[in-house]
Tab-separated table of C-alpha atoms and ligand atoms in Angstrom:
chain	number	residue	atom	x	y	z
J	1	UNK	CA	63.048	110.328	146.499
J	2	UNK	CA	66.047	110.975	148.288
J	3	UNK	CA	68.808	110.695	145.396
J	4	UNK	CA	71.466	113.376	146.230
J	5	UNK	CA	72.852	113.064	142.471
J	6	UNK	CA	69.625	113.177	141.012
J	7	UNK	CA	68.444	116.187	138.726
J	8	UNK	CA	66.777	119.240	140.420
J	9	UNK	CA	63.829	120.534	138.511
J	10	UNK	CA	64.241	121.335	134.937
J	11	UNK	CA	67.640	119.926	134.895
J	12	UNK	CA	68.351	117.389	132.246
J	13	UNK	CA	69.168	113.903	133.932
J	14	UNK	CA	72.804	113.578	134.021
J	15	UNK	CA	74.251	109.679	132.647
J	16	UNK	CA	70.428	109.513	131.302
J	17	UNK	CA	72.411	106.740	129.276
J	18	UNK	CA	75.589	104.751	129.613
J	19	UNK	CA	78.766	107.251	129.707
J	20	UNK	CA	80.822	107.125	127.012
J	21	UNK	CA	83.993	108.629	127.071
J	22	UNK	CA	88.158	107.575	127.370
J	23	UNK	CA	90.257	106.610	130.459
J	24	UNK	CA	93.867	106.705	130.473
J	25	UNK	CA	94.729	103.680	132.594
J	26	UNK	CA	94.426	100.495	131.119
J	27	UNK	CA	96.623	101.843	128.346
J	28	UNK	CA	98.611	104.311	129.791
J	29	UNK	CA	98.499	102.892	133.362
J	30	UNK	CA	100.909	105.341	135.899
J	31	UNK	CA	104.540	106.192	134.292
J	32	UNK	CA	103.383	106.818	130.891
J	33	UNK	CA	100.786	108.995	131.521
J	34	UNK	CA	101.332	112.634	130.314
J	35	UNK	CA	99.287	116.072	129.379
J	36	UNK	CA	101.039	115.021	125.608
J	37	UNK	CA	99.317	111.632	125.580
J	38	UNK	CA	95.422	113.362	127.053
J	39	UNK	CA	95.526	116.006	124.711
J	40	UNK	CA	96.482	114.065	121.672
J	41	UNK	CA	94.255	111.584	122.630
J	42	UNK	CA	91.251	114.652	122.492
J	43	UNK	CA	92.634	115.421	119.281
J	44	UNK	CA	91.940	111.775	118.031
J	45	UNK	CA	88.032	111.502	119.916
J	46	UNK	CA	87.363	114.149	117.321
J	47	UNK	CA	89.358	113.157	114.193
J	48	UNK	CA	88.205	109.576	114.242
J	49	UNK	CA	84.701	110.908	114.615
J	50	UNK	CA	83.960	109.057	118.022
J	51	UNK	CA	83.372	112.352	119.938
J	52	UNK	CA	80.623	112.531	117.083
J	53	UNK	CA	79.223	109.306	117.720
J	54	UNK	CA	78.979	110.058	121.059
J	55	UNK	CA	82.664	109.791	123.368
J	56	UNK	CA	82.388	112.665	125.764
J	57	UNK	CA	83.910	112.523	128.792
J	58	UNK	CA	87.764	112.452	128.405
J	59	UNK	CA	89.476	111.074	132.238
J	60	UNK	CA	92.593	111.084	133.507
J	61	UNK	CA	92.962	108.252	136.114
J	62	UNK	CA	95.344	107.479	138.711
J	63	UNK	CA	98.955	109.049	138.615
J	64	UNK	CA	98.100	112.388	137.546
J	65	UNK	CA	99.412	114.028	140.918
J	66	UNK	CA	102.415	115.565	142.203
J	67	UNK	CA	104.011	113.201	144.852
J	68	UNK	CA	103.594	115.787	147.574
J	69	UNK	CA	100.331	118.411	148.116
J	70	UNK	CA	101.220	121.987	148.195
J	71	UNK	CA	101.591	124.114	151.632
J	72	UNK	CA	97.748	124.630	151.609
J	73	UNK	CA	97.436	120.856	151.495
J	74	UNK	CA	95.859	120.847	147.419
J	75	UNK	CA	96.521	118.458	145.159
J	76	UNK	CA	98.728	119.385	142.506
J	77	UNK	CA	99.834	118.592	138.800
J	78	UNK	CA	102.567	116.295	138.510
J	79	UNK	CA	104.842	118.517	137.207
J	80	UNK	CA	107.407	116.591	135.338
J	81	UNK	CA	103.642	114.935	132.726
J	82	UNK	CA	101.726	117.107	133.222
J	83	UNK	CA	103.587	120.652	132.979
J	84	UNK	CA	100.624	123.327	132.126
J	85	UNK	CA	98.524	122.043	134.800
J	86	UNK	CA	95.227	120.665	135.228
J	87	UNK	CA	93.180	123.455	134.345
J	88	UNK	CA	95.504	124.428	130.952
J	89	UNK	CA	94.439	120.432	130.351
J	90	UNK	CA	90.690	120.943	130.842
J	91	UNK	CA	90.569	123.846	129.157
J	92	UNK	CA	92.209	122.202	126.064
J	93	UNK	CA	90.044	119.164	126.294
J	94	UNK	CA	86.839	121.361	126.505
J	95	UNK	CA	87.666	123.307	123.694
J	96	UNK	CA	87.400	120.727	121.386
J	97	UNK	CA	83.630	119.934	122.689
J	98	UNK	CA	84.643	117.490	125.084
J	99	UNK	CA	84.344	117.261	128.851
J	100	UNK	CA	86.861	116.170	131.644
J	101	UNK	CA	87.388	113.760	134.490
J	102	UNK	CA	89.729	113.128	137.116
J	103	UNK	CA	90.565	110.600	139.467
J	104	UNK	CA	90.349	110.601	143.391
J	105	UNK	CA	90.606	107.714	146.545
J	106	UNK	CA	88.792	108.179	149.665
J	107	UNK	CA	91.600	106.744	151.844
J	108	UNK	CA	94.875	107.550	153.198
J	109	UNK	CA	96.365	106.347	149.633
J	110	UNK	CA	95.766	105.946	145.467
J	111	UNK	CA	95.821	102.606	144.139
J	112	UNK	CA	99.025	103.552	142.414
J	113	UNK	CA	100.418	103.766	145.442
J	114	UNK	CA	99.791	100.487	146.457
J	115	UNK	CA	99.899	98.689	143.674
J	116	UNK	CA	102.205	100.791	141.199
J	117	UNK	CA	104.987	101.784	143.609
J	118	UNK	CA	103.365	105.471	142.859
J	119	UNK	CA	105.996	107.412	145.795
J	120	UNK	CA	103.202	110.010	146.517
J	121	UNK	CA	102.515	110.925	150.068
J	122	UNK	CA	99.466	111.677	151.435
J	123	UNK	CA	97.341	111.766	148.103
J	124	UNK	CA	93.963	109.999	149.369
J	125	UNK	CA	91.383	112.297	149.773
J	126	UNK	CA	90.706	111.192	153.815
J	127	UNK	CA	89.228	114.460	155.412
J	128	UNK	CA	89.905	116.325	152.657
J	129	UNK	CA	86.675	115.603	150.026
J	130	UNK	CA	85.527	118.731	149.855
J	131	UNK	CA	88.948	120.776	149.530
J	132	UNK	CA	90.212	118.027	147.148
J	133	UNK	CA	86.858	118.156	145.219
J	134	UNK	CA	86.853	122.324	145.077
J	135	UNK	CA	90.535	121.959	143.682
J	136	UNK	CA	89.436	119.337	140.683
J	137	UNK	CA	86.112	121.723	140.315
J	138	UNK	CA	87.987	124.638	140.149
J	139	UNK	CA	90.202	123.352	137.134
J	140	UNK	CA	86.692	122.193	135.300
J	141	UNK	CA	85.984	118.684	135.807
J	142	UNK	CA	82.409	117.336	134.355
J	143	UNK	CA	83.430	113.689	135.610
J	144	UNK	CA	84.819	111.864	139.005
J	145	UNK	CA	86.366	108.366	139.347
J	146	UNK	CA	86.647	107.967	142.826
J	147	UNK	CA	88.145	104.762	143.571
J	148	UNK	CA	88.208	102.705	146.958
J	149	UNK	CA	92.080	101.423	147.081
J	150	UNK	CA	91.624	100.145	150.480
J	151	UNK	CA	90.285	103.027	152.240
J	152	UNK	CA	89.486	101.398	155.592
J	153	UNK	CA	93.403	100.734	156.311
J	154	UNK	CA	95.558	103.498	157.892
J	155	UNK	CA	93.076	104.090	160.789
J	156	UNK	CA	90.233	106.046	158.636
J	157	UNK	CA	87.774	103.767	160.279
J	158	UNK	CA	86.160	104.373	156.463
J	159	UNK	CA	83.387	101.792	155.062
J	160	UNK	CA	82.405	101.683	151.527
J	161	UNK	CA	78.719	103.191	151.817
J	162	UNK	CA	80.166	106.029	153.667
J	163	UNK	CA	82.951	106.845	152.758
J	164	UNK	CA	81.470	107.131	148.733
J	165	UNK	CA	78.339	109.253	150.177
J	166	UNK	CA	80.680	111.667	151.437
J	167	UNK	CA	82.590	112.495	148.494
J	168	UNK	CA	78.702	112.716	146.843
J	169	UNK	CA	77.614	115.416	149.562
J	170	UNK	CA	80.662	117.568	148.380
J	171	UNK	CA	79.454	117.301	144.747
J	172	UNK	CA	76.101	118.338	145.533
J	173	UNK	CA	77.427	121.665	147.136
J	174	UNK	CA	79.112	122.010	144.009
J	175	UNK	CA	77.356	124.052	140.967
J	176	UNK	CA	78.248	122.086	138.525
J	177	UNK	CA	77.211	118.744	136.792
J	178	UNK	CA	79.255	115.602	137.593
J	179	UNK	CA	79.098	113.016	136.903
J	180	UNK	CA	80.313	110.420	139.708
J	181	UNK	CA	82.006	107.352	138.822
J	182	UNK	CA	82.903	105.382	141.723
J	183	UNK	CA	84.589	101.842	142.102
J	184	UNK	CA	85.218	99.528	145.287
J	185	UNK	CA	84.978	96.321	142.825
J	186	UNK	CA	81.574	95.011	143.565
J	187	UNK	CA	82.566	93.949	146.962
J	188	UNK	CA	79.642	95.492	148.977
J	189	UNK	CA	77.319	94.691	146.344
J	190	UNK	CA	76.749	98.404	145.514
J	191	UNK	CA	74.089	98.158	142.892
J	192	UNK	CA	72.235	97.630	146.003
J	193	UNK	CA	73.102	101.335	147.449
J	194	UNK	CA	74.813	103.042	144.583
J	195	UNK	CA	72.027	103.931	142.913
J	196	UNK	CA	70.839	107.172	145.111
J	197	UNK	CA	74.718	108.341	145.088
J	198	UNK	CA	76.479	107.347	141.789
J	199	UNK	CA	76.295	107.255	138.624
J	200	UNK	CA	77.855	104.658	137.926
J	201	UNK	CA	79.691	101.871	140.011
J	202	UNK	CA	82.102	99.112	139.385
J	203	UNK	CA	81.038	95.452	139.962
J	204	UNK	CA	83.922	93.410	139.724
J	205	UNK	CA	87.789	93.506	139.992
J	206	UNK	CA	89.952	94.854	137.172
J	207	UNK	CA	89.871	94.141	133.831
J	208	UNK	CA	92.756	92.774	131.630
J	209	UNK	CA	93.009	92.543	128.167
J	210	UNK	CA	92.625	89.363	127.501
J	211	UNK	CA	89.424	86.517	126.871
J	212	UNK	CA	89.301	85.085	130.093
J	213	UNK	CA	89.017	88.281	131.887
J	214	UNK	CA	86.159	89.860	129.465
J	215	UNK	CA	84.410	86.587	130.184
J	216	UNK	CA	84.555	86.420	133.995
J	217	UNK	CA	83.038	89.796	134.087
J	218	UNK	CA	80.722	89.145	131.726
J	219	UNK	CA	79.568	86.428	134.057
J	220	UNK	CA	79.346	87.969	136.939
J	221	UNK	CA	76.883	90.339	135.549
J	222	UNK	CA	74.650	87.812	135.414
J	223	UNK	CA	71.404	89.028	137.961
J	224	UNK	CA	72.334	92.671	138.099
J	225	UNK	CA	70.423	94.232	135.166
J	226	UNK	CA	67.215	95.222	136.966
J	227	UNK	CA	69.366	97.405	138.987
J	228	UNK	CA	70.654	99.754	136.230
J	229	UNK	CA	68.581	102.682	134.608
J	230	UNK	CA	68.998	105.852	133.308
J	231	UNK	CA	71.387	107.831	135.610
J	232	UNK	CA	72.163	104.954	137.453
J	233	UNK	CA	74.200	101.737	135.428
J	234	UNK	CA	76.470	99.129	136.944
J	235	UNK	CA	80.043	99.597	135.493
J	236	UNK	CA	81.491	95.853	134.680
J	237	UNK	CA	84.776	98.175	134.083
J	238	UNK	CA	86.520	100.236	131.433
J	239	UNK	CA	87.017	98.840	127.261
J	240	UNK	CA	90.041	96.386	126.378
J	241	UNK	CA	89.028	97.089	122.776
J	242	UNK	CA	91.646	97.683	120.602
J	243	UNK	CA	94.628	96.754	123.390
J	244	UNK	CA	96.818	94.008	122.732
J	245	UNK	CA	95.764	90.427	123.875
J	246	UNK	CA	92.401	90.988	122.290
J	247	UNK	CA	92.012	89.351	118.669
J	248	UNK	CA	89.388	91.776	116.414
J	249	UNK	CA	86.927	89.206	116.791
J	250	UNK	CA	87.255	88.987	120.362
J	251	UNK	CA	87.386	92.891	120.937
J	252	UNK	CA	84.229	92.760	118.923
J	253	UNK	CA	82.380	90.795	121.485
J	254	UNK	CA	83.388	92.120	124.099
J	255	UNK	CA	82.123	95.544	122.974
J	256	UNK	CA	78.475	94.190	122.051
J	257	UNK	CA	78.527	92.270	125.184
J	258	UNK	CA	79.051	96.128	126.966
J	259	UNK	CA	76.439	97.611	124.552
J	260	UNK	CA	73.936	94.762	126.147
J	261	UNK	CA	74.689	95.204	129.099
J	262	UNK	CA	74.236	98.904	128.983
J	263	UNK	CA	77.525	99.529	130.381
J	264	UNK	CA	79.479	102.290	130.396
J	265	UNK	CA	81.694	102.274	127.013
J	266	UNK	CA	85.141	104.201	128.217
J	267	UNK	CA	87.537	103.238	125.580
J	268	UNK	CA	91.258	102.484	127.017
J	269	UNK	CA	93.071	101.945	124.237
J	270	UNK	CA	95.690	104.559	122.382
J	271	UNK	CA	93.126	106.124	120.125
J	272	UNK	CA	96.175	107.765	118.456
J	273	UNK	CA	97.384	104.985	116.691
J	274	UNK	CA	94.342	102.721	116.647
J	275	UNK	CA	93.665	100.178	113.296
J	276	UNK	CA	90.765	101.159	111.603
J	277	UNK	CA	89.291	98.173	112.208
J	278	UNK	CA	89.136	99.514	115.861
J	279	UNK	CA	88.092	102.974	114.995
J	280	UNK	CA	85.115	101.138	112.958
J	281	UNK	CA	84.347	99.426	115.818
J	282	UNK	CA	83.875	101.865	118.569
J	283	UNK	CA	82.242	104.126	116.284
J	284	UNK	CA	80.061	101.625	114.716
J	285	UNK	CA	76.168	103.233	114.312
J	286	UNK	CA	73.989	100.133	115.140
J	287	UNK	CA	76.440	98.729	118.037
J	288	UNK	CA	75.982	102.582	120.110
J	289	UNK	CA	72.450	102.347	119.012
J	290	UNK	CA	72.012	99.627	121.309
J	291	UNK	CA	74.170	100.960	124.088
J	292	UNK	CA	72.832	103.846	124.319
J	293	UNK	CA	69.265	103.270	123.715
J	294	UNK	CA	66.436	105.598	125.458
J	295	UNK	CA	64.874	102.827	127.549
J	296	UNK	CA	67.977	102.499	129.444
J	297	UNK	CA	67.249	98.503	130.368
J	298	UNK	CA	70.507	96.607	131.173
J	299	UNK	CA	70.104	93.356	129.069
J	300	UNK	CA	70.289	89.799	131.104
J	301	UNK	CA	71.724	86.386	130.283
J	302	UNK	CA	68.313	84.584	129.095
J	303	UNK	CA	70.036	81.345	128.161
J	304	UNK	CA	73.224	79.097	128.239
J	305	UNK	CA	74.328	75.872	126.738
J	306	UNK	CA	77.959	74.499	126.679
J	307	UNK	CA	78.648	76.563	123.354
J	308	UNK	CA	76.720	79.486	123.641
J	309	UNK	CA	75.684	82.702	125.990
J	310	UNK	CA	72.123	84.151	125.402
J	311	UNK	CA	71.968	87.525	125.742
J	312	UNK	CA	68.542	89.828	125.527
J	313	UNK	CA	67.882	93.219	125.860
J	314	UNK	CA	64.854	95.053	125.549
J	315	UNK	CA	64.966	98.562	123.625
J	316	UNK	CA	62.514	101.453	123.203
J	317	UNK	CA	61.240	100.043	120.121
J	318	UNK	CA	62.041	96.127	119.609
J	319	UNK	CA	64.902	93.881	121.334
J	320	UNK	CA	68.530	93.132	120.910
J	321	UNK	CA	69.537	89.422	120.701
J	322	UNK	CA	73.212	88.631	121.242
J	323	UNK	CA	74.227	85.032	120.601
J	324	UNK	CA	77.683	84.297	121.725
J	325	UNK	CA	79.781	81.083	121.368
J	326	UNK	CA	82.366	81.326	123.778
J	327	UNK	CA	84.255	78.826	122.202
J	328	UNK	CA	87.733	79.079	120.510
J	329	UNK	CA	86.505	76.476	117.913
J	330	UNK	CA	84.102	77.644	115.207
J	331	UNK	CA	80.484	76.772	115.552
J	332	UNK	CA	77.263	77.271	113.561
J	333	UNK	CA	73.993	77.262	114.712
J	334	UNK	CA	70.585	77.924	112.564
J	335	UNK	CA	67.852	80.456	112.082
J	336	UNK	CA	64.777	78.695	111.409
J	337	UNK	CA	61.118	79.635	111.820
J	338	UNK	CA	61.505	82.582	113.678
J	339	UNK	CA	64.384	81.071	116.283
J	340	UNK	CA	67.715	81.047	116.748
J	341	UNK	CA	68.521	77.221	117.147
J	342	UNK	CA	71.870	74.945	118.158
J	343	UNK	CA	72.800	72.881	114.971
J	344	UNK	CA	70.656	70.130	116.326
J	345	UNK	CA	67.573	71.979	116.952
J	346	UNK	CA	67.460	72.855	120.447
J	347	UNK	CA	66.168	76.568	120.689
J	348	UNK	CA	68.394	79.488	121.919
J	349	UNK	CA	66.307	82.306	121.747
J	350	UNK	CA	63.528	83.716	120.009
J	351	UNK	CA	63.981	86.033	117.395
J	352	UNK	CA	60.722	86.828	115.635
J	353	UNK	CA	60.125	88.513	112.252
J	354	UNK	CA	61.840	91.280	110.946
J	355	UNK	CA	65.201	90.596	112.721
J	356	UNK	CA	68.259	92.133	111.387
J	357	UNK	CA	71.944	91.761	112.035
J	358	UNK	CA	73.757	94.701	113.833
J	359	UNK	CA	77.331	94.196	112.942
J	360	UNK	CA	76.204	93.440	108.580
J	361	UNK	CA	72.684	95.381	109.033
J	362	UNK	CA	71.677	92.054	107.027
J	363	UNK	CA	68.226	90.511	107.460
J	364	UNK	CA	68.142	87.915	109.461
J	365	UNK	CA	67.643	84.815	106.948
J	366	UNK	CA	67.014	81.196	107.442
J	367	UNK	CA	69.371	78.894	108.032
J	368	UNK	CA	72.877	78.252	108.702
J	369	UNK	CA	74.484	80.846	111.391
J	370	UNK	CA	78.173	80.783	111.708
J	371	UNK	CA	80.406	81.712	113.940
J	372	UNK	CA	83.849	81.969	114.208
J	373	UNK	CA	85.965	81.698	117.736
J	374	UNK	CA	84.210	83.627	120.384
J	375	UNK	CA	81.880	85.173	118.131
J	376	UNK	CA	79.014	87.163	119.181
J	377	UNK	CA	76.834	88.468	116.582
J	378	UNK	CA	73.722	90.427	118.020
J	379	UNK	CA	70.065	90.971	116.358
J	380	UNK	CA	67.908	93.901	116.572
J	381	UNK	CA	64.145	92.588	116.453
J	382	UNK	CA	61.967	95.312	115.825
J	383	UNK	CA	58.634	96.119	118.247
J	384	UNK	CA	56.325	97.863	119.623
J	385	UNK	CA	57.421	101.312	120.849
J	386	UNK	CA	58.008	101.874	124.859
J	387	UNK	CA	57.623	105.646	126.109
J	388	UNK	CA	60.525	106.363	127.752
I	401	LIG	C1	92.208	100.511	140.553
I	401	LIG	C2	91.036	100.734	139.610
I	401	LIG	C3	91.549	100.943	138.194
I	401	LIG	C4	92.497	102.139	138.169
I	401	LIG	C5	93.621	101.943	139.166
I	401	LIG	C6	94.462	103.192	139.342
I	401	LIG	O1	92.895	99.326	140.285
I	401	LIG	O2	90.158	99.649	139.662
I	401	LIG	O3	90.473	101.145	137.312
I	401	LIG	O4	91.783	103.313	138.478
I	401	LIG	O5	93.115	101.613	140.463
I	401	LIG	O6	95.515	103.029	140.254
């Protein structure tokens, strides 16, 4: 097979399960991103113990640059946020047993530029992938975001297959693993020729942190799941968790719905000053156990009635079972004989013996299940093992 990202012999497959890691922007965004905020923020992956339960890769997104390139045309360190420079920054973030990413456009321009008021000048990577990718390479990156931003405009003559296979030759020439991240919002239905190139790619627009975004995305990962796998997962977008305009509750959801749907868990909130009830969250043992389970299956919406979403993913040794009501209004539905039934009877999904909750690690018992406002609470259903 012809995938250009794919391991060589005797190399480990890179992504073999979603990515987990942090991303600066939907916090941070442009202005207040600074080295101060990154390396703090490595400083908290390890004290609140998620670089232990797995959050690797540590990325800087958009707004990192200077607003000019240097005589030799590189891409330089904004020097005002980030004073010690890129590779001072990756250097710091590796030393604490994490790895780095960075952020790139193909185009003429950054989103930040266009949507941001960023006043940079020539910072899209347009006939410049390889130099641009040698500079980020050079300072130690294990991770690239490269991210559309209207890349056809400003006569590049660019399209999206092309212009994202490009930026994956110069990684290949490149002796290092890296993982590639890229993003043109699910436009040219990528999952259908991602896979070979990427890592991972984005399927929708941007997320916000709020209910009604979570769920749109949610939805329109309906159909995709038998295109994700290991080294290859569709990217519904980065974590809201923890970020104002998310209740706990509804953080909580959206974070199993992610772990079903295998997708990549990059936490965007300030990890610095997160609640505990956050840090329990993103760390919490059964909820990764399910993200980032060997089989690497994306799970699929089996099931949908006006209350509640059915999701169902298949592990390497049972099934996860996510029931969610997307309601505001508290609902309750019943266990009974080896289902998962609406209050009146009608059956949701099947749950089968054994069953036990993920968030309370409770077994599953009969009767009544509650839920509060846009409650999901997910079931791990033990099985047969799969080799993987
Ligand atoms: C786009 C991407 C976001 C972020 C910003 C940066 O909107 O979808 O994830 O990278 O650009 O400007």
């Amino acid at each position: 097979m012809d995938d250009a990202n794919g391991p060589r012999a005797g190399e480990a497959v890179l992504a073999a399960t979603p990515p987990m890691g942090w991303n600066s922007w939907n916090r941070f965004r442009c202005y207040e991103l600074t080295e101060e905020v990154v390396m703090r923020t490595a400083d908290a992956l390890v004290a609140s113990g998620m670089r232990d339960a797995g959050y690797e890769y540590v990325v800087v997104d958009d707004c990192w640059q200077a607003f000019r390139r240097d005589p030799a045309g590189r891409l330089r360190a904004h020097p005002g946020r980030f004073p010690s420079g890129m590779a001072a920054l990756a250097d710091e973030v590796h030393a604490r047993g994490l790895k780095f990413g960075m952020y790139l456009a193909p185009g003429r321009k950054t989103c930040a530029m266009i949507y941001d008021r960023y006043p940079g000048e020539e910072l899209g990577s347009f006939g410049r992938e390889r130099q641009d990718l040698e500079t980020l390479a050079g300072w130690g990156i294990d991770y690239l975001k490269y991210d559309w931003c209207r890349a056809n405009r400003g006569g590049t003559g660019l399209a999206e297959g092309d212009a994202f296979a490009r930026m994956s030759a110069a990684i290949e020439r490149i002796d290092r693993p890296i993982v590639y991240s890229i993003s043109e919002y699910g436009r040219t239905r990528p999952w259908t020729w991602a896979p070979p190139i990427a890592h991972l790619w984005r399927t929708t627009g941007d997320i916000s942190p709020d209910w009604r975004s979570v769920m749109r995305i949610a939805d329109q990962q309906h159909g995709l799941a038998a295109y994700a796998g290991p080294g290859s997962w569709n990217d519904p977008d980065m974590l809201e968790v923890g970020n104002d305009g998310l209740s706990d509750i509804e953080s909580r959801s959206h974070f199993m719905l992610w772990a079903m749907l295998a997708a990549p868990l990059m936490a965007g909130n300030d990890l610095r000053t997160m609640e505990e009830s956050t840090r329990r969250l993103l760390t919490h043992p059964g909820v990764l156990a399910i993200s980032q389970d060997a089989l690497g299956r994306q799970g699929a919406r089996t099931a949908r009635d006006p209350t509640y979403d059915v999701w169902r993913r298949e592990l390497a040794d049972g099934t996860a079972v996510g029931v969610l009501n997307r309601r505001s209004r508290p609902a309750t539905a019943l266990i009974h004989d080896g289902w998962i039934t609406t209050a009146r009877g009608n059956r949701l999904a099947r749950l089968g013996d054994g069953a036990r909750n993920v968030w309370t690690d409770a077994s599953a018992t009969e009767g009544a299940l509650r839920f509060s406002g846009r409650e999901m609470h997910v079931f791990r259903v033990p099985g047969p093992a799969i080799a993987t």
